mmCIF file with all atom_site columns, C-alpha atoms in Angstrom:
data_model
loop_
_atom_site.group_PDB
_atom_site.id
_atom_site.type_symbol
_atom_site.label_atom_id
_atom_site.label_alt_id
_atom_site.label_comp_id
_atom_site.label_asym_id
_atom_site.label_entity_id
_atom_site.label_seq_id
_atom_site.pdbx_PDB_ins_code
_atom_site.Cartn_x
_atom_site.Cartn_y
_atom_site.Cartn_z
_atom_site.occupancy
_atom_site.B_iso_or_equiv
_atom_site.pdbx_formal_charge
_atom_site.auth_seq_id
_atom_site.auth_comp_id
_atom_site.auth_asym_id
_atom_site.auth_atom_id
_atom_site.pdbx_PDB_model_num
ATOM 1  C CA . MET A 1 1  ? 0.293   0.329   -0.104  1.00 90.00 ? 1  MET A CA 1
ATOM 2  C CA . ALA A 1 2  ? 2.541   2.687   1.000   1.00 89.00 ? 2  ALA A CA 1
ATOM 3  C CA . ALA A 1 3  ? 4.486   2.132   -2.899  1.00 89.00 ? 3  ALA A CA 1
ATOM 4  C CA . ILE A 1 4  ? 0.851   2.590   -4.871  1.00 92.00 ? 4  ILE A CA 1
ATOM 5  C CA . PHE A 1 5  ? 0.256   5.885   -2.057  1.00 92.00 ? 5  PHE A CA 1
ATOM 6  C CA . ALA A 1 6  ? 3.461   7.026   -2.754  1.00 88.00 ? 6  ALA A CA 1
ATOM 7  C CA . ALA A 1 7  ? 3.337   6.658   -6.967  1.00 89.00 ? 7  ALA A CA 1
ATOM 8  C CA . LEU A 1 8  ? 0.013   8.363   -6.622  1.00 93.00 ? 8  LEU A CA 1
ATOM 9  C CA . ASN A 1 9  ? -0.836  10.749  -4.088  1.00 90.00 ? 9  ASN A CA 1
ATOM 10 C CA . PRO A 1 10 ? 1.240   13.372  -5.623  1.00 89.00 ? 10 PRO A CA 1
ATOM 11 C CA . TYR A 1 11 ? -0.416  13.386  -8.336  1.00 91.00 ? 11 TYR A CA 1
ATOM 12 C CA . THR A 1 12 ? -4.312  14.399  -9.876  1.00 94.00 ? 12 THR A CA 1
ATOM 13 C CA . TRP A 1 13 ? -4.465  10.035  -10.054 1.00 95.00 ? 13 TRP A CA 1
ATOM 14 C CA . ARG A 1 14 ? -7.845  10.483  -10.948 1.00 97.00 ? 14 ARG A CA 1
ATOM 15 C CA . SER A 1 15 ? -7.198  12.458  -14.141 1.00 97.00 ? 15 SER A CA 1
ATOM 16 C CA . PHE A 1 16 ? -5.489  9.490   -15.260 1.00 97.00 ? 16 PHE A CA 1
ATOM 17 C CA . SER A 1 17 ? -6.253  6.945   -17.440 1.00 97.00 ? 17 SER A CA 1
ATOM 18 C CA . PRO A 1 18 ? -6.802  3.491   -16.115 1.00 97.00 ? 18 PRO A CA 1
ATOM 19 C CA . GLU A 1 19 ? -3.284  2.295   -18.733 1.00 97.00 ? 19 GLU A CA 1
ATOM 20 C CA . LEU A 1 20 ? -1.669  4.872   -16.834 1.00 96.00 ? 20 LEU A CA 1
ATOM 21 C CA . LEU A 1 21 ? -2.526  4.171   -13.522 1.00 97.00 ? 21 LEU A CA 1
ATOM 22 C CA . ALA A 1 22 ? -1.619  0.442   -13.915 1.00 96.00 ? 22 ALA A CA 1
ATOM 23 C CA . ARG A 1 23 ? 1.538   1.654   -15.481 1.00 96.00 ? 23 ARG A CA 1
ATOM 24 C CA . ARG A 1 24 ? 2.458   4.112   -12.513 1.00 94.00 ? 24 ARG A CA 1
ATOM 25 C CA . VAL A 1 25 ? 1.577   1.504   -9.582  1.00 94.00 ? 25 VAL A CA 1
ATOM 26 C CA . ILE A 1 26 ? 3.330   -1.890  -10.949 1.00 94.00 ? 26 ILE A CA 1
ATOM 27 C CA . ALA A 1 27 ? 6.333   -0.273  -11.210 1.00 93.00 ? 27 ALA A CA 1
ATOM 28 C CA . ALA A 1 28 ? 6.330   1.385   -7.918  1.00 91.00 ? 28 ALA A CA 1
ATOM 29 C CA . ILE A 1 29 ? 5.583   -1.896  -6.804  1.00 91.00 ? 29 ILE A CA 1
ATOM 30 C CA . ASP A 1 30 ? 8.342   -3.692  -9.023  1.00 91.00 ? 30 ASP A CA 1
ATOM 31 C CA . ARG A 1 31 ? 10.375  -1.039  -6.999  1.00 89.00 ? 31 ARG A CA 1
ATOM 32 C CA . ARG A 1 32 ? 9.812   -1.668  -4.013  1.00 88.00 ? 32 ARG A CA 1
ATOM 33 C CA . ASP A 1 33 ? 10.173  -5.756  -4.648  1.00 88.00 ? 33 ASP A CA 1
ATOM 34 C CA . LEU A 1 34 ? 13.966  -4.713  -6.034  1.00 87.00 ? 34 LEU A CA 1
ATOM 35 C CA . SER A 1 35 ? 14.654  -3.186  -2.658  1.00 85.00 ? 35 SER A CA 1
ATOM 36 C CA . GLU A 1 36 ? 13.297  -6.035  -0.873  1.00 87.00 ? 36 GLU A CA 1
ATOM 37 C CA . LEU A 1 37 ? 14.898  -8.562  -2.486  1.00 90.00 ? 37 LEU A CA 1
ATOM 38 C CA . LEU A 1 38 ? 18.311  -6.175  -2.486  1.00 85.00 ? 38 LEU A CA 1
ATOM 39 C CA . SER A 1 39 ? 18.021  -5.742  1.249   1.00 85.00 ? 39 SER A CA 1
ATOM 40 C CA . THR A 1 40 ? 18.246  -9.665  1.451   1.00 89.00 ? 40 THR A CA 1
ATOM 41 C CA . VAL A 1 41 ? 21.617  -9.333  -0.034  1.00 90.00 ? 41 VAL A CA 1
ATOM 42 C CA . PRO A 1 42 ? 24.465  -9.667  2.811   1.00 90.00 ? 42 PRO A CA 1
ATOM 43 C CA . GLY A 1 43 ? 26.381  -6.067  1.942   1.00 87.00 ? 43 GLY A CA 1
ATOM 44 C CA . ALA A 1 44 ? 24.228  -4.846  -0.181  1.00 82.00 ? 44 ALA A CA 1
ATOM 45 C CA . ALA A 1 45 ? 23.067  -0.726  0.849   1.00 80.00 ? 45 ALA A CA 1
ATOM 46 C CA . VAL A 1 46 ? 19.539  0.009   -0.560  1.00 77.00 ? 46 VAL A CA 1
ATOM 47 C CA . GLY A 1 47 ? 19.577  3.267   0.059   1.00 73.00 ? 47 GLY A CA 1
ATOM 48 C CA . THR A 1 48 ? 17.083  5.439   -0.809  1.00 74.00 ? 48 THR A CA 1
ATOM 49 C CA . TRP A 1 49 ? 14.737  5.959   -4.344  1.00 68.00 ? 49 TRP A CA 1
ATOM 50 C CA . ASP A 1 50 ? 14.829  9.470   -4.963  1.00 65.00 ? 50 ASP A CA 1
ATOM 51 C CA . ASP A 1 51 ? 12.075  10.145  -7.374  1.00 68.00 ? 51 ASP A CA 1
ATOM 52 C CA . VAL A 1 52 ? 8.606   8.177   -9.529  1.00 62.00 ? 52 VAL A CA 1
ATOM 53 C CA . PRO A 1 53 ? 9.741   4.649   -10.902 1.00 68.00 ? 53 PRO A CA 1
ATOM 54 C CA . GLU A 1 54 ? 9.696   6.015   -14.794 1.00 86.00 ? 54 GLU A CA 1
ATOM 55 C CA . PRO A 1 55 ? 5.943   3.635   -15.920 1.00 92.00 ? 55 PRO A CA 1
ATOM 56 C CA . ALA A 1 56 ? 6.149   -0.145  -16.770 1.00 93.00 ? 56 ALA A CA 1
ATOM 57 C CA . ALA A 1 57 ? 6.428   -0.496  -20.249 1.00 95.00 ? 57 ALA A CA 1
ATOM 58 C CA . PRO A 1 58 ? 3.106   -0.606  -21.760 1.00 95.00 ? 58 PRO A CA 1
ATOM 59 C CA . ASN A 1 59 ? 3.058   -3.868  -23.346 1.00 95.00 ? 59 ASN A CA 1
ATOM 60 C CA . ASP A 1 60 ? 4.072   -5.657  -19.328 1.00 94.00 ? 60 ASP A CA 1
ATOM 61 C CA . PRO A 1 61 ? 0.729   -8.051  -19.100 1.00 93.00 ? 61 PRO A CA 1
ATOM 62 C CA . ARG A 1 62 ? -0.327  -6.975  -15.311 1.00 94.00 ? 62 ARG A CA 1
ATOM 63 C CA . VAL A 1 63 ? -1.063  -3.885  -17.243 1.00 95.00 ? 63 VAL A CA 1
ATOM 64 C CA . THR A 1 64 ? -3.888  -5.753  -19.443 1.00 94.00 ? 64 THR A CA 1
ATOM 65 C CA . LEU A 1 65 ? -4.787  -6.839  -16.229 1.00 94.00 ? 65 LEU A CA 1
ATOM 66 C CA . VAL A 1 66 ? -5.626  -4.766  -14.125 1.00 95.00 ? 66 VAL A CA 1
ATOM 67 C CA . VAL A 1 67 ? -7.140  -2.297  -16.368 1.00 96.00 ? 67 VAL A CA 1
ATOM 68 C CA . GLU A 1 68 ? -9.615  -5.063  -16.647 1.00 96.00 ? 68 GLU A CA 1
ATOM 69 C CA . SER A 1 69 ? -9.976  -4.823  -13.186 1.00 95.00 ? 69 SER A CA 1
ATOM 70 C CA . LEU A 1 70 ? -11.326 -1.908  -13.209 1.00 96.00 ? 70 LEU A CA 1
ATOM 71 C CA . ARG A 1 71 ? -13.673 -1.152  -15.699 1.00 95.00 ? 71 ARG A CA 1
ATOM 72 C CA . PRO A 1 72 ? -16.576 -2.586  -13.981 1.00 96.00 ? 72 PRO A CA 1
ATOM 73 C CA . ILE A 1 73 ? -15.716 -0.082  -10.733 1.00 96.00 ? 73 ILE A CA 1
ATOM 74 C CA . PRO A 1 74 ? -16.280 3.035   -10.603 1.00 97.00 ? 74 PRO A CA 1
ATOM 75 C CA . TRP A 1 75 ? -12.506 3.252   -9.656  1.00 97.00 ? 75 TRP A CA 1
ATOM 76 C CA . THR A 1 76 ? -11.991 7.491   -9.838  1.00 97.00 ? 76 THR A CA 1
ATOM 77 C CA . GLU A 1 77 ? -15.149 7.467   -6.934  1.00 97.00 ? 77 GLU A CA 1
ATOM 78 C CA . LEU A 1 78 ? -12.702 5.362   -4.560  1.00 97.00 ? 78 LEU A CA 1
ATOM 79 C CA . SER A 1 79 ? -10.204 6.851   -2.183  1.00 96.00 ? 79 SER A CA 1
ATOM 80 C CA . LEU A 1 80 ? -6.929  6.074   -2.323  1.00 96.00 ? 80 LEU A CA 1
ATOM 81 C CA . HIS A 1 81 ? -6.710  3.526   0.143   1.00 95.00 ? 81 HIS A CA 1
ATOM 82 C CA . THR A 1 82 ? -9.814  1.477   -1.236  1.00 97.00 ? 82 THR A CA 1
ATOM 83 C CA . LEU A 1 83 ? -8.046  2.354   -5.017  1.00 97.00 ? 83 LEU A CA 1
ATOM 84 C CA . GLY A 1 84 ? -4.599  0.548   -3.750  1.00 95.00 ? 84 GLY A CA 1
ATOM 85 C CA . ARG A 1 85 ? -6.471  -2.720  -2.052  1.00 96.00 ? 85 ARG A CA 1
ATOM 86 C CA . HIS A 1 86 ? -8.437  -3.689  -5.404  1.00 95.00 ? 86 HIS A CA 1
ATOM 87 C CA . LEU A 1 87 ? -5.503  -3.378  -7.940  1.00 95.00 ? 87 LEU A CA 1
ATOM 88 C CA . LEU A 1 88 ? -3.233  -5.081  -4.832  1.00 94.00 ? 88 LEU A CA 1
ATOM 89 C CA . ALA A 1 89 ? -5.755  -7.610  -5.435  1.00 94.00 ? 89 ALA A CA 1
ATOM 90 C CA . ALA A 1 90 ? -5.964  -8.039  -8.872  1.00 92.00 ? 90 ALA A CA 1
ATOM 91 C CA . LEU A 1 91 ? -2.078  -8.175  -8.924  1.00 90.00 ? 91 LEU A CA 1
ATOM 92 C CA . HIS A 1 92 ? -2.023  -10.931 -6.813  1.00 87.00 ? 92 HIS A CA 1
ATOM 93 C CA . ASP A 1 93 ? -4.363  -12.390 -8.309  1.00 79.00 ? 93 ASP A CA 1
ATOM 94 C CA . ALA A 1 94 ? -2.337  -12.278 -11.147 1.00 70.00 ? 94 ALA A CA 1
ATOM 95 C CA . ARG A 1 95 ? 0.449   -13.965 -10.360 1.00 72.00 ? 95 ARG A CA 1
ATOM 96 C CA . ARG A 1 96 ? -1.795  -17.038 -9.399  1.00 65.00 ? 96 ARG A CA 1
#
């Protein structure tokens, strides 16, 4: 949730296209996952990230999955917290 919040909160995310929203969220989660992985390497210093990551590639298959999960819901009316939970669930289902 923290990665999603950090990726979207500074912006007027409700004006994003579903594709851009998905690409930003996926990039933020990938960055978080990479940080967690690197922190397990003995002697590695992860440090901090200074900027918002480049959005995930438009052809990343997860983008389509997230966009499809948004279509049936009024996602621009949701709170960021509720939207984040929905996006995490969609991405979790995609990993199965």
